[in-house]
mmCIF file of C-alpha atoms and ligand atoms in Angstrom:
data_model
loop_
_atom_site.group_PDB
_atom_site.id
_atom_site.type_symbol
_atom_site.label_atom_id
_atom_site.label_comp_id
_atom_site.label_asym_id
_atom_site.label_seq_id
_atom_site.Cartn_x
_atom_site.Cartn_y
_atom_site.Cartn_z
ATOM 1 C CA MET A 271 35.750 69.877 48.024
ATOM 2 C CA GLN A 272 34.163 72.518 50.395
ATOM 3 C CA LYS A 273 32.854 75.917 48.748
ATOM 4 C CA HIS A 274 33.278 78.998 50.905
ATOM 5 C CA SER A 275 30.462 80.422 52.576
ATOM 6 C CA LEU A 276 29.673 83.714 54.795
ATOM 7 C CA PRO A 277 30.587 83.149 58.613
ATOM 8 C CA LYS A 278 27.481 83.697 60.875
ATOM 9 C CA LEU A 279 27.405 87.300 62.197
ATOM 10 C CA ALA A 280 28.081 87.233 66.009
ATOM 11 C CA TYR A 281 25.100 89.713 66.120
ATOM 12 C CA SER A 282 21.622 90.613 64.960
ATOM 13 C CA PHE A 283 21.316 92.993 61.881
ATOM 14 C CA ASP A 284 20.001 95.835 64.147
ATOM 15 C CA ALA A 285 22.632 95.250 66.874
ATOM 16 C CA LEU A 286 24.866 98.027 65.662
ATOM 17 C CA GLU A 287 22.258 100.893 65.915
ATOM 18 C CA PRO A 288 22.149 103.544 65.943
ATOM 19 C CA TYR A 289 25.569 103.985 64.433
ATOM 20 C CA MET A 290 25.081 101.467 61.722
ATOM 21 C CA ASP A 291 21.411 100.846 60.695
ATOM 22 C CA SER A 292 19.849 97.467 60.629
ATOM 23 C CA LYS A 293 18.980 97.868 56.785
ATOM 24 C CA THR A 294 22.648 98.639 55.730
ATOM 25 C CA VAL A 295 24.003 95.680 57.754
ATOM 26 C CA GLU A 296 21.577 93.390 56.045
ATOM 27 C CA ILE A 297 22.001 94.377 52.492
ATOM 28 C CA HIS A 298 25.882 94.773 53.208
ATOM 29 C CA TYR A 299 26.175 91.083 54.710
ATOM 30 C CA GLY A 300 23.327 89.487 52.751
ATOM 31 C CA LYS A 301 23.829 90.891 49.400
ATOM 32 C CA HIS A 302 27.260 92.623 48.950
ATOM 33 C CA HIS A 303 29.294 90.168 50.868
ATOM 34 C CA GLN A 304 27.413 87.182 49.793
ATOM 35 C CA THR A 305 27.941 88.271 46.042
ATOM 36 C CA TYR A 306 31.651 88.211 46.737
ATOM 37 C CA CYS A 307 31.662 84.850 48.162
ATOM 38 C CA ASP A 308 29.591 83.438 45.292
ATOM 39 C CA LYS A 309 31.834 85.142 42.654
ATOM 40 C CA LEU A 310 34.882 83.583 44.456
ATOM 41 C CA ASN A 311 33.527 80.256 44.675
ATOM 42 C CA LEU A 312 32.675 80.533 40.759
ATOM 43 C CA ALA A 313 36.395 81.539 39.932
ATOM 44 C CA LEU A 314 37.627 78.676 42.226
ATOM 45 C CA GLU A 315 35.658 76.024 40.382
ATOM 46 C CA LYS A 316 38.273 76.677 37.555
ATOM 47 C CA HIS A 317 40.886 75.035 39.803
ATOM 48 C CA PRO A 318 38.921 73.298 42.463
ATOM 49 C CA SER A 319 42.360 72.061 44.462
ATOM 50 C CA LEU A 320 42.394 75.670 45.558
ATOM 51 C CA PHE A 321 39.296 75.100 47.594
ATOM 52 C CA ASP A 322 41.452 73.175 50.064
ATOM 53 C CA LYS A 323 43.457 76.341 50.917
ATOM 54 C CA LYS A 324 42.362 79.104 52.925
ATOM 55 C CA VAL A 325 41.536 82.386 51.207
ATOM 56 C CA GLU A 326 43.939 84.373 53.176
ATOM 57 C CA GLU A 327 46.712 82.038 52.016
ATOM 58 C CA LEU A 328 45.931 82.748 48.550
ATOM 59 C CA LEU A 329 45.672 86.530 48.887
ATOM 60 C CA THR A 330 49.044 86.441 50.940
ATOM 61 C CA ASN A 331 50.472 84.668 47.628
ATOM 62 C CA LEU A 332 48.591 86.141 44.970
ATOM 63 C CA ASN A 333 51.496 85.387 42.579
ATOM 64 C CA SER A 334 51.054 81.894 43.118
ATOM 65 C CA VAL A 335 47.543 82.027 42.032
ATOM 66 C CA PRO A 336 46.797 80.537 38.367
ATOM 67 C CA SER A 337 46.695 83.713 36.229
ATOM 68 C CA ASP A 338 43.299 83.138 34.873
ATOM 69 C CA ILE A 339 41.797 83.589 38.076
ATOM 70 C CA GLN A 340 44.419 85.938 39.788
ATOM 71 C CA THR A 341 42.045 88.923 39.315
ATOM 72 C CA ALA A 342 38.968 87.375 40.511
ATOM 73 C CA VAL A 343 40.875 86.303 43.556
ATOM 74 C CA ARG A 344 42.098 89.402 44.345
ATOM 75 C CA ASN A 345 38.770 91.077 43.892
ATOM 76 C CA PHE A 346 36.294 88.572 44.968
ATOM 77 C CA GLY A 347 38.453 86.823 47.591
ATOM 78 C CA GLY A 348 39.572 90.212 48.697
ATOM 79 C CA GLY A 349 35.975 91.213 49.156
ATOM 80 C CA PHE A 350 35.140 87.824 50.882
ATOM 81 C CA VAL A 351 37.819 87.992 53.526
ATOM 82 C CA ASN A 352 37.920 91.821 54.115
ATOM 83 C CA HIS A 353 34.184 91.750 54.994
ATOM 84 C CA ASN A 354 34.590 88.646 57.259
ATOM 85 C CA PHE A 355 37.335 90.711 59.053
ATOM 86 C CA PHE A 356 35.139 93.895 59.102
ATOM 87 C CA TRP A 357 32.069 92.197 60.781
ATOM 88 C CA GLU A 358 34.498 90.267 63.247
ATOM 89 C CA ILE A 359 35.971 93.448 64.646
ATOM 90 C CA MET A 360 32.579 95.088 65.368
ATOM 91 C CA CYS A 361 30.385 94.693 68.181
ATOM 92 C CA PRO A 362 27.328 96.496 69.774
ATOM 93 C CA ALA A 363 28.412 99.762 71.090
ATOM 94 C CA SER A 364 27.270 98.607 74.597
ATOM 95 C CA SER A 365 30.087 95.972 74.457
ATOM 96 C CA SER A 366 32.591 98.176 72.551
ATOM 97 C CA GLY A 367 35.041 98.489 75.550
ATOM 98 C CA LYS A 368 38.311 100.255 75.385
ATOM 99 C CA CYS A 369 41.398 99.944 73.790
ATOM 100 C CA SER A 370 44.073 98.783 76.475
ATOM 101 C CA GLY A 371 46.978 96.641 77.280
ATOM 102 C CA ASP A 372 49.462 95.871 75.087
ATOM 103 C CA LEU A 373 47.705 97.262 71.962
ATOM 104 C CA LEU A 374 47.345 100.661 73.771
ATOM 105 C CA LYS A 375 51.035 100.772 74.660
ATOM 106 C CA ALA A 376 52.004 99.936 71.019
ATOM 107 C CA ILE A 377 49.670 102.433 69.508
ATOM 108 C CA ALA A 378 51.392 105.277 71.954
ATOM 109 C CA ARG A 379 54.670 103.827 70.854
ATOM 110 C CA ASP A 380 53.994 104.053 67.281
ATOM 111 C CA PHE A 381 51.668 106.900 67.141
ATOM 112 C CA GLY A 382 52.253 109.015 70.108
ATOM 113 C CA SER A 383 48.833 108.679 71.751
ATOM 114 C CA PHE A 384 45.436 106.808 71.301
ATOM 115 C CA GLU A 385 43.955 110.115 70.088
ATOM 116 C CA GLU A 386 46.667 111.051 67.871
ATOM 117 C CA PHE A 387 46.194 107.485 66.187
ATOM 118 C CA LYS A 388 42.299 108.055 66.164
ATOM 119 C CA LYS A 389 42.901 111.218 64.332
ATOM 120 C CA GLN A 390 45.371 109.850 61.719
ATOM 121 C CA PHE A 391 42.922 106.742 61.049
ATOM 122 C CA SER A 392 39.973 109.201 60.719
ATOM 123 C CA ASP A 393 41.754 111.682 58.434
ATOM 124 C CA LYS A 394 43.061 108.685 56.273
ATOM 125 C CA SER A 395 39.470 107.504 56.161
ATOM 126 C CA VAL A 396 38.029 110.811 54.935
ATOM 127 C CA ALA A 397 40.951 111.568 52.507
ATOM 128 C CA LEU A 398 40.431 107.856 50.838
ATOM 129 C CA PHE A 399 39.503 108.794 47.203
ATOM 130 C CA GLY A 400 36.941 106.223 45.763
ATOM 131 C CA SER A 401 35.937 102.823 47.062
ATOM 132 C CA GLY A 402 38.344 100.927 49.529
ATOM 133 C CA TRP A 403 39.390 100.487 53.178
ATOM 134 C CA VAL A 404 41.531 101.807 55.884
ATOM 135 C CA TRP A 405 43.609 99.444 57.902
ATOM 136 C CA LEU A 406 45.254 99.367 61.227
ATOM 137 C CA VAL A 407 48.082 96.768 60.428
ATOM 138 C CA VAL A 408 51.251 95.207 61.686
ATOM 139 C CA ASP A 409 54.162 95.036 59.271
ATOM 140 C CA SER A 410 55.459 91.624 59.432
ATOM 141 C CA LYS A 411 59.064 92.520 59.207
ATOM 142 C CA THR A 412 59.267 95.836 61.436
ATOM 143 C CA LYS A 413 56.403 94.402 63.857
ATOM 144 C CA LYS A 414 55.358 98.179 63.901
ATOM 145 C CA LEU A 415 51.696 99.418 63.630
ATOM 146 C CA GLU A 416 50.669 101.341 60.552
ATOM 147 C CA ILE A 417 47.732 102.818 59.188
ATOM 148 C CA ILE A 418 47.180 101.904 55.446
ATOM 149 C CA PRO A 419 44.272 102.539 52.873
ATOM 150 C CA THR A 420 43.770 99.943 50.215
ATOM 151 C CA LYS A 421 41.682 100.407 47.015
ATOM 152 C CA ASP A 422 38.754 98.324 45.768
ATOM 153 C CA GLN A 423 39.099 95.014 47.824
ATOM 154 C CA ASP A 424 42.790 94.726 47.805
ATOM 155 C CA SER A 425 43.984 93.105 51.185
ATOM 156 C CA PRO A 426 46.645 94.024 53.347
ATOM 157 C CA LEU A 427 47.885 90.460 53.416
ATOM 158 C CA SER A 428 48.919 90.830 49.851
ATOM 159 C CA LEU A 429 51.269 93.485 50.975
ATOM 160 C CA GLY A 430 53.111 91.325 53.748
ATOM 161 C CA LYS A 431 50.616 93.158 56.668
ATOM 162 C CA LYS A 432 48.627 91.676 59.122
ATOM 163 C CA PRO A 433 45.384 93.444 59.688
ATOM 164 C CA ILE A 434 43.980 93.956 62.986
ATOM 165 C CA LEU A 435 41.190 96.880 62.616
ATOM 166 C CA VAL A 436 39.414 97.913 59.402
ATOM 167 C CA ILE A 437 36.647 100.352 58.390
ATOM 168 C CA ASP A 438 34.858 99.607 55.076
ATOM 169 C CA LEU A 439 34.787 103.022 52.944
ATOM 170 C CA TRP A 440 32.659 101.816 50.022
ATOM 171 C CA GLU A 441 29.612 103.978 49.712
ATOM 172 C CA HIS A 442 27.324 100.730 50.441
ATOM 173 C CA ALA A 443 28.559 100.613 53.838
ATOM 174 C CA TYR A 444 27.130 103.773 54.735
ATOM 175 C CA TYR A 445 25.173 105.408 52.219
ATOM 176 C CA LEU A 446 21.431 104.546 53.368
ATOM 177 C CA LYS A 447 21.803 106.135 56.626
ATOM 178 C CA TYR A 448 24.467 108.995 55.988
ATOM 179 C CA GLN A 449 24.399 109.282 52.308
ATOM 180 C CA ASN A 450 27.432 111.797 51.248
ATOM 181 C CA ARG A 451 28.215 112.578 54.918
ATOM 182 C CA ARG A 452 31.270 110.044 55.152
ATOM 183 C CA VAL A 453 32.796 112.243 58.125
ATOM 184 C CA GLU A 454 29.751 111.200 60.230
ATOM 185 C CA PHE A 455 30.039 107.590 59.523
ATOM 186 C CA ILE A 456 33.590 107.457 60.505
ATOM 187 C CA ASP A 457 32.870 109.154 63.730
ATOM 188 C CA ALA A 458 30.175 106.764 64.379
ATOM 189 C CA PHE A 459 32.269 103.454 63.537
ATOM 190 C CA TRP A 460 34.479 104.350 66.522
ATOM 191 C CA ASN A 461 31.530 103.330 68.709
ATOM 192 C CA LEU A 462 31.356 99.864 67.142
ATOM 193 C CA ILE A 463 35.088 98.705 67.398
ATOM 194 C CA ASN A 464 35.197 95.229 69.347
ATOM 195 C CA TRP A 465 38.391 96.285 71.334
ATOM 196 C CA ASN A 466 38.491 93.004 73.021
ATOM 197 C CA ARG A 467 38.884 91.371 69.477
ATOM 198 C CA VAL A 468 41.184 93.761 68.237
ATOM 199 C CA GLU A 469 43.488 93.101 71.044
ATOM 200 C CA LYS A 470 43.416 89.608 70.527
ATOM 201 C CA LEU A 471 44.267 89.992 66.964
ATOM 202 C CA PHE A 472 47.193 92.048 67.869
ATOM 203 C CA ARG A 473 48.507 89.722 70.283
HETATM 204 MN MN1 MN3 B 56 31.633 96.495 51.975
#
C-alpha cells in the first residue's frame, strides 16, 4: 500500500512571476494541495485496497467507490487530481509557446478560431459563480472539444470528459495578488499555459 503524495513541481515557486506570484504558488501547492492529498489518504485508509487504484480511476467511476467515502473521494480526490493537473499544464511564461498543430486545428473546428476559443474560455471563467474550475475537455463519445465549468473540486473525469487544460478559479488561486480582480488573473493565466504539454494531452 502506497499513500498518495504530491508530485514535484517542474518549476520553482517564483517561476510563474509576475503572472502568478511566488507566495501564492507556495501556499497553493504546499498548503491547499497538500491538504487535499492528506484528506484523501485519510479517507482511503478506511478502504486500503483502493490505494492500489489511480485516483483518476476512482473519479471516473465514482459510483463504484464505497458510499461511506464517496463524498471524500469526490472532494479530496478531486482536489488532489485537479491540482496535479493544474500545475502540469502551466510553465514559466518564457517557455509557454503557442497553441499549434492538431490541437489548433481541432480548436478552429470546434470553436471557429483560437481567438474565439480564448474568448469563450475567459468568459466562462469570469462567469463562474463561487469556487470551481473551467476546463477544456475532449468528450469521450463525440471526441469534440468543449469548455465546461465544474463546481468545488468536481472532476470532468466523473462526467466522461478528458481534461486537457484548466484554470483554478478558487480565490486561493489568485487572491494574494489580484484580490477581487478575477478578470486580471484570467488574462494573466494565458501567459502561463504549457502549450506543448496541452497538445501532448490532446494527442
Ligand atoms: Mn486550488
